[in-house]
Amino acid sequence: MSITLHRSEAARDRLIETARRLFTQHGVPHVGINRVIEEAGIARMTLYNHFASKDDLVAAAFEQEVELRRQSISAVQDGLEGSFEKVLALFVVALELAGLKGFRGCAFVNLAIEAAAPDSALHSLAKAHKDWILENIRGHLHAGPFSDPETLARQILVLWDGGIVGAYVHQTDAPIHAARDAARALMRSAAQ
């Protein structure tokens, strides 16, 4: 029985990882269940043993993406000193994302748009991730010498999102560099 549970969990993990990769690279509406099953190398029944619907699989895939993003952000911020450095490190993660195969802008902006209904669970998942990034920025700014960390945090989040989306639209990482430079200028201006 233990071997069966292990295999079941391994199949579930493979399914989620495959779905995450496909959904972030191609978009949720453009990836059908059949493609996920085929690329994961699992039986259709295995999918339905773990997920009641495509939305449930999408949620699990993006929950994994949330965890990967948080780990990336924490990894680049760990060991850095000061608010400036920690906030600007976010743009290192943006540059890493833009360099990934299949990059198509912000996966969470795309999810919010593709999920369409602002009251859907998938839209809420995207919003919760953006709220986490905002809290990350806000926390570092509150520890620094800034006159209005609340407003500044929201401005930097807009720059982060705009840089990532711009990198996809223009197919260059120049918008991320510009967003980072703008964030640096805003922080310098807001420093007391």
JSON list of C-alpha atoms in Angstrom, two decimals:
[
{"chain": "A", "resi": 1, "resn": "MET", "atom": "CA", "xyz": [0.00, 0.00, 0.00]},
{"chain": "A", "resi": 2, "resn": "SER", "atom": "CA", "xyz": [2.85, 2.40, 0.79]},
{"chain": "A", "resi": 3, "resn": "ILE", "atom": "CA", "xyz": [4.28, 1.86, -2.71]},
{"chain": "A", "resi": 4, "resn": "THR", "atom": "CA", "xyz": [0.86, 2.61, -4.23]},
{"chain": "A", "resi": 5, "resn": "LEU", "atom": "CA", "xyz": [0.58, 5.85, -2.23]},
{"chain": "A", "resi": 6, "resn": "HIS", "atom": "CA", "xyz": [4.11, 6.85, -3.24]},
{"chain": "A", "resi": 7, "resn": "ARG", "atom": "CA", "xyz": [3.35, 6.22, -6.90]},
{"chain": "A", "resi": 8, "resn": "SER", "atom": "CA", "xyz": [0.09, 8.11, -6.61]},
{"chain": "A", "resi": 9, "resn": "GLU", "atom": "CA", "xyz": [1.84, 11.12, -5.05]},
{"chain": "A", "resi": 10, "resn": "ALA", "atom": "CA", "xyz": [4.61, 10.97, -7.66]},
{"chain": "A", "resi": 11, "resn": "ALA", "atom": "CA", "xyz": [2.02, 10.95, -10.45]},
{"chain": "A", "resi": 12, "resn": "ARG", "atom": "CA", "xyz": [0.19, 13.86, -8.80]},
{"chain": "A", "resi": 13, "resn": "ASP", "atom": "CA", "xyz": [3.44, 15.84, -8.48]},
{"chain": "A", "resi": 14, "resn": "ARG", "atom": "CA", "xyz": [4.35, 15.12, -12.11]},
{"chain": "A", "resi": 15, "resn": "LEU", "atom": "CA", "xyz": [0.87, 16.20, -13.19]},
{"chain": "A", "resi": 16, "resn": "ILE", "atom": "CA", "xyz": [1.07, 19.48, -11.26]},
{"chain": "A", "resi": 17, "resn": "GLU", "atom": "CA", "xyz": [4.58, 20.27, -12.51]},
{"chain": "A", "resi": 18, "resn": "THR", "atom": "CA", "xyz": [3.59, 19.54, -16.12]},
{"chain": "A", "resi": 19, "resn": "ALA", "atom": "CA", "xyz": [0.43, 21.63, -15.81]},
{"chain": "A", "resi": 20, "resn": "ARG", "atom": "CA", "xyz": [2.37, 24.50, -14.20]},
{"chain": "A", "resi": 21, "resn": "ARG", "atom": "CA", "xyz": [4.90, 24.54, -17.02]},
{"chain": "A", "resi": 22, "resn": "LEU", "atom": "CA", "xyz": [2.26, 24.34, -19.75]},
{"chain": "A", "resi": 23, "resn": "PHE", "atom": "CA", "xyz": [-0.13, 26.88, -18.21]},
{"chain": "A", "resi": 24, "resn": "THR", "atom": "CA", "xyz": [2.59, 29.45, -17.58]},
{"chain": "A", "resi": 25, "resn": "GLN", "atom": "CA", "xyz": [4.18, 28.98, -21.02]},
{"chain": "A", "resi": 26, "resn": "HIS", "atom": "CA", "xyz": [1.01, 28.79, -23.13]},
{"chain": "A", "resi": 27, "resn": "GLY", "atom": "CA", "xyz": [-1.86, 30.13, -21.04]},
{"chain": "A", "resi": 28, "resn": "VAL", "atom": "CA", "xyz": [-4.64, 28.31, -19.26]},
{"chain": "A", "resi": 29, "resn": "PRO", "atom": "CA", "xyz": [-7.21, 28.59, -22.08]},
{"chain": "A", "resi": 30, "resn": "HIS", "atom": "CA", "xyz": [-4.73, 27.25, -24.64]},
{"chain": "A", "resi": 31, "resn": "VAL", "atom": "CA", "xyz": [-3.81, 24.06, -22.77]},
{"chain": "A", "resi": 32, "resn": "GLY", "atom": "CA", "xyz": [-6.33, 21.26, -22.64]},
{"chain": "A", "resi": 33, "resn": "ILE", "atom": "CA", "xyz": [-6.46, 18.42, -20.16]},
{"chain": "A", "resi": 34, "resn": "ASN", "atom": "CA", "xyz": [-5.49, 15.92, -22.87]},
{"chain": "A", "resi": 35, "resn": "ARG", "atom": "CA", "xyz": [-2.20, 17.73, -23.46]},
{"chain": "A", "resi": 36, "resn": "VAL", "atom": "CA", "xyz": [-1.39, 17.82, -19.74]},
{"chain": "A", "resi": 37, "resn": "ILE", "atom": "CA", "xyz": [-2.16, 14.10, -19.40]},
{"chain": "A", "resi": 38, "resn": "GLU", "atom": "CA", "xyz": [-0.07, 13.22, -22.44]},
{"chain": "A", "resi": 39, "resn": "GLU", "atom": "CA", "xyz": [2.96, 15.29, -21.45]},
{"chain": "A", "resi": 40, "resn": "ALA", "atom": "CA", "xyz": [2.80, 14.12, -17.82]},
{"chain": "A", "resi": 41, "resn": "GLY", "atom": "CA", "xyz": [2.65, 10.53, -19.01]},
{"chain": "A", "resi": 42, "resn": "ILE", "atom": "CA", "xyz": [-0.28, 9.57, -16.81]},
{"chain": "A", "resi": 43, "resn": "ALA", "atom": "CA", "xyz": [-3.68, 7.97, -17.31]},
{"chain": "A", "resi": 44, "resn": "ARG", "atom": "CA", "xyz": [-6.79, 10.15, -17.49]},
{"chain": "A", "resi": 45, "resn": "MET", "atom": "CA", "xyz": [-8.17, 8.37, -14.43]},
{"chain": "A", "resi": 46, "resn": "THR", "atom": "CA", "xyz": [-5.09, 9.43, -12.45]},
{"chain": "A", "resi": 47, "resn": "LEU", "atom": "CA", "xyz": [-5.93, 13.05, -13.18]},
{"chain": "A", "resi": 48, "resn": "TYR", "atom": "CA", "xyz": [-9.52, 12.64, -12.00]},
{"chain": "A", "resi": 49, "resn": "ASN", "atom": "CA", "xyz": [-8.42, 10.71, -8.92]},
{"chain": "A", "resi": 50, "resn": "HIS", "atom": "CA", "xyz": [-6.57, 13.84, -7.81]},
{"chain": "A", "resi": 51, "resn": "PHE", "atom": "CA", "xyz": [-8.51, 16.74, -9.34]},
{"chain": "A", "resi": 52, "resn": "ALA", "atom": "CA", "xyz": [-12.25, 17.14, -9.83]},
{"chain": "A", "resi": 53, "resn": "SER", "atom": "CA", "xyz": [-11.89, 19.72, -12.59]},
{"chain": "A", "resi": 54, "resn": "LYS", "atom": "CA", "xyz": [-9.43, 21.63, -14.76]},
{"chain": "A", "resi": 55, "resn": "ASP", "atom": "CA", "xyz": [-9.82, 24.61, -12.39]},
{"chain": "A", "resi": 56, "resn": "ASP", "atom": "CA", "xyz": [-8.66, 22.44, -9.49]},
{"chain": "A", "resi": 57, "resn": "LEU", "atom": "CA", "xyz": [-5.57, 21.42, -11.48]},
{"chain": "A", "resi": 58, "resn": "VAL", "atom": "CA", "xyz": [-4.94, 25.06, -12.50]},
{"chain": "A", "resi": 59, "resn": "ALA", "atom": "CA", "xyz": [-5.16, 26.10, -8.83]},
{"chain": "A", "resi": 60, "resn": "ALA", "atom": "CA", "xyz": [-2.67, 23.41, -7.78]},
{"chain": "A", "resi": 61, "resn": "ALA", "atom": "CA", "xyz": [-0.30, 24.37, -10.61]},
{"chain": "A", "resi": 62, "resn": "PHE", "atom": "CA", "xyz": [-0.37, 28.06, -9.71]},
{"chain": "A", "resi": 63, "resn": "GLU", "atom": "CA", "xyz": [-0.04, 27.30, -6.00]},
{"chain": "A", "resi": 64, "resn": "GLN", "atom": "CA", "xyz": [3.21, 25.57, -6.93]},
{"chain": "A", "resi": 65, "resn": "GLU", "atom": "CA", "xyz": [4.20, 28.61, -9.02]},
{"chain": "A", "resi": 66, "resn": "VAL", "atom": "CA", "xyz": [3.49, 30.86, -6.01]},
{"chain": "A", "resi": 67, "resn": "GLU", "atom": "CA", "xyz": [5.83, 28.74, -3.90]},
{"chain": "A", "resi": 68, "resn": "LEU", "atom": "CA", "xyz": [8.57, 28.82, -6.54]},
{"chain": "A", "resi": 69, "resn": "ARG", "atom": "CA", "xyz": [8.28, 32.61, -6.89]},
{"chain": "A", "resi": 70, "resn": "ARG", "atom": "CA", "xyz": [8.42, 33.15, -3.14]},
{"chain": "A", "resi": 71, "resn": "GLN", "atom": "CA", "xyz": [11.49, 30.94, -2.89]},
{"chain": "A", "resi": 72, "resn": "SER", "atom": "CA", "xyz": [13.18, 32.89, -5.71]},
{"chain": "A", "resi": 73, "resn": "ILE", "atom": "CA", "xyz": [12.40, 36.24, -4.11]},
{"chain": "A", "resi": 74, "resn": "SER", "atom": "CA", "xyz": [13.56, 35.10, -0.67]},
{"chain": "A", "resi": 75, "resn": "ALA", "atom": "CA", "xyz": [16.74, 33.62, -2.15]},
{"chain": "A", "resi": 76, "resn": "VAL", "atom": "CA", "xyz": [17.80, 36.88, -3.82]},
{"chain": "A", "resi": 77, "resn": "GLN", "atom": "CA", "xyz": [16.90, 38.98, -0.78]},
{"chain": "A", "resi": 78, "resn": "ASP", "atom": "CA", "xyz": [18.57, 36.75, 1.82]},
{"chain": "A", "resi": 79, "resn": "GLY", "atom": "CA", "xyz": [21.87, 38.16, 3.00]},
{"chain": "A", "resi": 80, "resn": "LEU", "atom": "CA", "xyz": [21.23, 41.62, 1.58]},
{"chain": "A", "resi": 81, "resn": "GLU", "atom": "CA", "xyz": [21.38, 44.63, 3.88]},
{"chain": "A", "resi": 82, "resn": "GLY", "atom": "CA", "xyz": [19.02, 47.56, 3.72]},
{"chain": "A", "resi": 83, "resn": "SER", "atom": "CA", "xyz": [15.69, 48.39, 2.16]},
{"chain": "A", "resi": 84, "resn": "PHE", "atom": "CA", "xyz": [17.08, 49.65, -1.14]},
{"chain": "A", "resi": 85, "resn": "GLU", "atom": "CA", "xyz": [18.96, 46.45, -1.86]},
{"chain": "A", "resi": 86, "resn": "LYS", "atom": "CA", "xyz": [16.16, 44.11, -0.80]},
{"chain": "A", "resi": 87, "resn": "VAL", "atom": "CA", "xyz": [13.51, 45.90, -2.86]},
{"chain": "A", "resi": 88, "resn": "LEU", "atom": "CA", "xyz": [15.73, 46.23, -5.92]},
{"chain": "A", "resi": 89, "resn": "ALA", "atom": "CA", "xyz": [16.52, 42.50, -5.66]},
{"chain": "A", "resi": 90, "resn": "LEU", "atom": "CA", "xyz": [12.94, 41.86, -6.79]},
{"chain": "A", "resi": 91, "resn": "PHE", "atom": "CA", "xyz": [13.97, 43.06, -10.22]},
{"chain": "A", "resi": 92, "resn": "VAL", "atom": "CA", "xyz": [16.68, 40.38, -10.33]},
{"chain": "A", "resi": 93, "resn": "VAL", "atom": "CA", "xyz": [13.87, 37.83, -10.07]},
{"chain": "A", "resi": 94, "resn": "ALA", "atom": "CA", "xyz": [11.99, 39.65, -12.85]},
{"chain": "A", "resi": 95, "resn": "LEU", "atom": "CA", "xyz": [15.08, 39.41, -15.07]},
{"chain": "A", "resi": 96, "resn": "GLU", "atom": "CA", "xyz": [15.37, 35.69, -14.27]},
{"chain": "A", "resi": 97, "resn": "LEU", "atom": "CA", "xyz": [11.71, 35.16, -15.21]},
{"chain": "A", "resi": 98, "resn": "ALA", "atom": "CA", "xyz": [12.17, 37.04, -18.48]},
{"chain": "A", "resi": 99, "resn": "GLY", "atom": "CA", "xyz": [15.04, 34.71, -19.35]},
{"chain": "A", "resi": 100, "resn": "LEU", "atom": "CA", "xyz": [12.99, 31.53, -18.94]},
{"chain": "A", "resi": 101, "resn": "LYS", "atom": "CA", "xyz": [11.99, 29.43, -21.93]},
{"chain": "A", "resi": 102, "resn": "GLY", "atom": "CA", "xyz": [8.37, 30.13, -22.81]},
{"chain": "A", "resi": 103, "resn": "PHE", "atom": "CA", "xyz": [8.29, 33.46, -20.92]},
{"chain": "A", "resi": 104, "resn": "ARG", "atom": "CA", "xyz": [5.02, 35.26, -21.60]},
{"chain": "A", "resi": 105, "resn": "GLY", "atom": "CA", "xyz": [4.95, 38.05, -19.08]},
{"chain": "A", "resi": 106, "resn": "CYS", "atom": "CA", "xyz": [3.61, 37.76, -15.57]},
{"chain": "A", "resi": 107, "resn": "ALA", "atom": "CA", "xyz": [1.97, 34.38, -15.06]},
{"chain": "A", "resi": 108, "resn": "PHE", "atom": "CA", "xyz": [-0.28, 35.84, -12.36]},
{"chain": "A", "resi": 109, "resn": "VAL", "atom": "CA", "xyz": [-1.43, 38.84, -14.40]},
{"chain": "A", "resi": 110, "resn": "ASN", "atom": "CA", "xyz": [-2.18, 36.36, -17.18]},
{"chain": "A", "resi": 111, "resn": "LEU", "atom": "CA", "xyz": [-4.07, 34.09, -14.77]},
{"chain": "A", "resi": 112, "resn": "ALA", "atom": "CA", "xyz": [-6.16, 37.00, -13.46]},
{"chain": "A", "resi": 113, "resn": "ILE", "atom": "CA", "xyz": [-7.07, 37.97, -17.01]},
{"chain": "A", "resi": 114, "resn": "GLU", "atom": "CA", "xyz": [-7.66, 34.41, -18.18]},
{"chain": "A", "resi": 115, "resn": "ALA", "atom": "CA", "xyz": [-9.75, 33.54, -15.12]},
{"chain": "A", "resi": 116, "resn": "ALA", "atom": "CA", "xyz": [-11.86, 36.58, -16.08]},
{"chain": "A", "resi": 117, "resn": "ALA", "atom": "CA", "xyz": [-14.27, 36.69, -13.14]},
{"chain": "A", "resi": 118, "resn": "PRO", "atom": "CA", "xyz": [-12.87, 38.79, -10.29]},
{"chain": "A", "resi": 119, "resn": "ASP", "atom": "CA", "xyz": [-14.83, 36.65, -7.82]},
{"chain": "A", "resi": 120, "resn": "SER", "atom": "CA", "xyz": [-13.30, 33.37, -9.01]},
{"chain": "A", "resi": 121, "resn": "ALA", "atom": "CA", "xyz": [-10.91, 31.29, -6.91]},
{"chain": "A", "resi": 122, "resn": "LEU", "atom": "CA", "xyz": [-8.22, 31.56, -9.60]},
{"chain": "A", "resi": 123, "resn": "HIS", "atom": "CA", "xyz": [-8.46, 35.36, -9.67]},
{"chain": "A", "resi": 124, "resn": "SER", "atom": "CA", "xyz": [-8.20, 35.33, -5.86]},
{"chain": "A", "resi": 125, "resn": "LEU", "atom": "CA", "xyz": [-5.08, 33.18, -6.07]},
{"chain": "A", "resi": 126, "resn": "ALA", "atom": "CA", "xyz": [-3.46, 35.69, -8.47]},
{"chain": "A", "resi": 127, "resn": "LYS", "atom": "CA", "xyz": [-4.45, 38.60, -6.23]},
{"chain": "A", "resi": 128, "resn": "ALA", "atom": "CA", "xyz": [-3.12, 36.86, -3.11]},
{"chain": "A", "resi": 129, "resn": "HIS", "atom": "CA", "xyz": [0.25, 36.42, -4.81]},
{"chain": "A", "resi": 130, "resn": "LYS", "atom": "CA", "xyz": [0.39, 40.09, -5.78]},
{"chain": "A", "resi": 131, "resn": "ASP", "atom": "CA", "xyz": [-0.62, 41.00, -2.22]},
{"chain": "A", "resi": 132, "resn": "TRP", "atom": "CA", "xyz": [2.29, 38.90, -0.93]},
{"chain": "A", "resi": 133, "resn": "ILE", "atom": "CA", "xyz": [4.74, 40.77, -3.17]},
{"chain": "A", "resi": 134, "resn": "LEU", "atom": "CA", "xyz": [3.26, 44.07, -2.02]},
{"chain": "A", "resi": 135, "resn": "GLU", "atom": "CA", "xyz": [3.70, 43.00, 1.61]},
{"chain": "A", "resi": 136, "resn": "ASN", "atom": "CA", "xyz": [7.28, 41.98, 0.89]},
{"chain": "A", "resi": 137, "resn": "ILE", "atom": "CA", "xyz": [8.02, 45.42, -0.57]},
{"chain": "A", "resi": 138, "resn": "ARG", "atom": "CA", "xyz": [6.09, 47.22, 2.16]},
{"chain": "A", "resi": 139, "resn": "GLY", "atom": "CA", "xyz": [7.91, 45.36, 4.92]},
{"chain": "A", "resi": 140, "resn": "HIS", "atom": "CA", "xyz": [11.31, 46.34, 3.58]},
{"chain": "A", "resi": 141, "resn": "LEU", "atom": "CA", "xyz": [10.26, 49.94, 3.04]},
{"chain": "A", "resi": 142, "resn": "HIS", "atom": "CA", "xyz": [8.87, 50.27, 6.57]},
{"chain": "A", "resi": 143, "resn": "ALA", "atom": "CA", "xyz": [12.30, 49.21, 7.82]},
{"chain": "A", "resi": 144, "resn": "GLY", "atom": "CA", "xyz": [13.90, 52.04, 5.83]},
{"chain": "A", "resi": 145, "resn": "PRO", "atom": "CA", "xyz": [13.99, 55.82, 5.86]},
{"chain": "A", "resi": 146, "resn": "PHE", "atom": "CA", "xyz": [10.99, 56.45, 3.61]},
{"chain": "A", "resi": 147, "resn": "SER", "atom": "CA", "xyz": [8.40, 59.19, 4.06]},
{"chain": "A", "resi": 148, "resn": "ASP", "atom": "CA", "xyz": [5.39, 57.26, 2.72]},
{"chain": "A", "resi": 149, "resn": "PRO", "atom": "CA", "xyz": [6.20, 53.54, 2.52]},
{"chain": "A", "resi": 150, "resn": "GLU", "atom": "CA", "xyz": [2.57, 52.60, 1.77]},
{"chain": "A", "resi": 151, "resn": "THR", "atom": "CA", "xyz": [2.35, 54.65, -1.42]},
{"chain": "A", "resi": 152, "resn": "LEU", "atom": "CA", "xyz": [5.91, 53.83, -2.38]},
{"chain": "A", "resi": 153, "resn": "ALA", "atom": "CA", "xyz": [5.25, 50.08, -2.06]},
{"chain": "A", "resi": 154, "resn": "ARG", "atom": "CA", "xyz": [2.25, 50.31, -4.41]},
{"chain": "A", "resi": 155, "resn": "GLN", "atom": "CA", "xyz": [4.26, 52.34, -6.92]},
{"chain": "A", "resi": 156, "resn": "ILE", "atom": "CA", "xyz": [7.08, 49.80, -6.91]},
{"chain": "A", "resi": 157, "resn": "LEU", "atom": "CA", "xyz": [4.65, 46.92, -7.37]},
{"chain": "A", "resi": 158, "resn": "VAL", "atom": "CA", "xyz": [3.24, 48.69, -10.44]},
{"chain": "A", "resi": 159, "resn": "LEU", "atom": "CA", "xyz": [6.79, 49.09, -11.76]},
{"chain": "A", "resi": 160, "resn": "TRP", "atom": "CA", "xyz": [7.50, 45.39, -11.11]},
{"chain": "A", "resi": 161, "resn": "ASP", "atom": "CA", "xyz": [4.36, 44.30, -12.96]},
{"chain": "A", "resi": 162, "resn": "GLY", "atom": "CA", "xyz": [4.88, 46.79, -15.78]},
{"chain": "A", "resi": 163, "resn": "GLY", "atom": "CA", "xyz": [8.50, 45.76, -16.26]},
{"chain": "A", "resi": 164, "resn": "ILE", "atom": "CA", "xyz": [7.61, 42.08, -16.56]},
{"chain": "A", "resi": 165, "resn": "VAL", "atom": "CA", "xyz": [4.69, 42.68, -18.92]},
{"chain": "A", "resi": 166, "resn": "GLY", "atom": "CA", "xyz": [6.77, 45.15, -20.95]},
{"chain": "A", "resi": 167, "resn": "ALA", "atom": "CA", "xyz": [9.58, 42.61, -21.27]},
{"chain": "A", "resi": 168, "resn": "TYR", "atom": "CA", "xyz": [7.18, 40.18, -22.90]},
{"chain": "A", "resi": 169, "resn": "VAL", "atom": "CA", "xyz": [5.49, 42.74, -25.16]},
{"chain": "A", "resi": 170, "resn": "HIS", "atom": "CA", "xyz": [8.80, 44.18, -26.40]},
{"chain": "A", "resi": 171, "resn": "GLN", "atom": "CA", "xyz": [10.72, 40.88, -26.22]},
{"chain": "A", "resi": 172, "resn": "THR", "atom": "CA", "xyz": [13.59, 42.49, -24.35]},
{"chain": "A", "resi": 173, "resn": "ASP", "atom": "CA", "xyz": [14.50, 42.87, -20.70]},
{"chain": "A", "resi": 174, "resn": "ALA", "atom": "CA", "xyz": [14.97, 46.64, -21.15]},
{"chain": "A", "resi": 175, "resn": "PRO", "atom": "CA", "xyz": [11.57, 47.41, -19.52]},
{"chain": "A", "resi": 176, "resn": "ILE", "atom": "CA", "xyz": [12.66, 45.54, -16.38]},
{"chain": "A", "resi": 177, "resn": "HIS", "atom": "CA", "xyz": [15.89, 47.55, -16.21]},
{"chain": "A", "resi": 178, "resn": "ALA", "atom": "CA", "xyz": [13.86, 50.76, -16.69]},
{"chain": "A", "resi": 179, "resn": "ALA", "atom": "CA", "xyz": [11.41, 49.71, -13.96]},
{"chain": "A", "resi": 180, "resn": "ARG", "atom": "CA", "xyz": [14.28, 48.96, -11.57]},
{"chain": "A", "resi": 181, "resn": "ASP", "atom": "CA", "xyz": [15.85, 52.35, -12.30]},
{"chain": "A", "resi": 182, "resn": "ALA", "atom": "CA", "xyz": [12.50, 54.05, -11.70]},
{"chain": "A", "resi": 183, "resn": "ALA", "atom": "CA", "xyz": [12.07, 52.17, -8.41]},
{"chain": "A", "resi": 184, "resn": "ARG", "atom": "CA", "xyz": [15.55, 53.27, -7.33]},
{"chain": "A", "resi": 185, "resn": "ALA", "atom": "CA", "xyz": [14.73, 56.89, -8.21]},
{"chain": "A", "resi": 186, "resn": "LEU", "atom": "CA", "xyz": [11.42, 56.74, -6.31]},
{"chain": "A", "resi": 187, "resn": "MET", "atom": "CA", "xyz": [13.11, 55.31, -3.23]},
{"chain": "A", "resi": 188, "resn": "ARG", "atom": "CA", "xyz": [15.85, 57.96, -3.32]},
{"chain": "A", "resi": 189, "resn": "SER", "atom": "CA", "xyz": [13.22, 60.67, -3.65]},
{"chain": "A", "resi": 190, "resn": "ALA", "atom": "CA", "xyz": [11.16, 59.24, -0.77]},
{"chain": "A", "resi": 191, "resn": "ALA", "atom": "CA", "xyz": [14.14, 58.75, 1.56]},
{"chain": "A", "resi": 192, "resn": "GLN", "atom": "CA", "xyz": [14.01, 61.23, 4.43]}
]
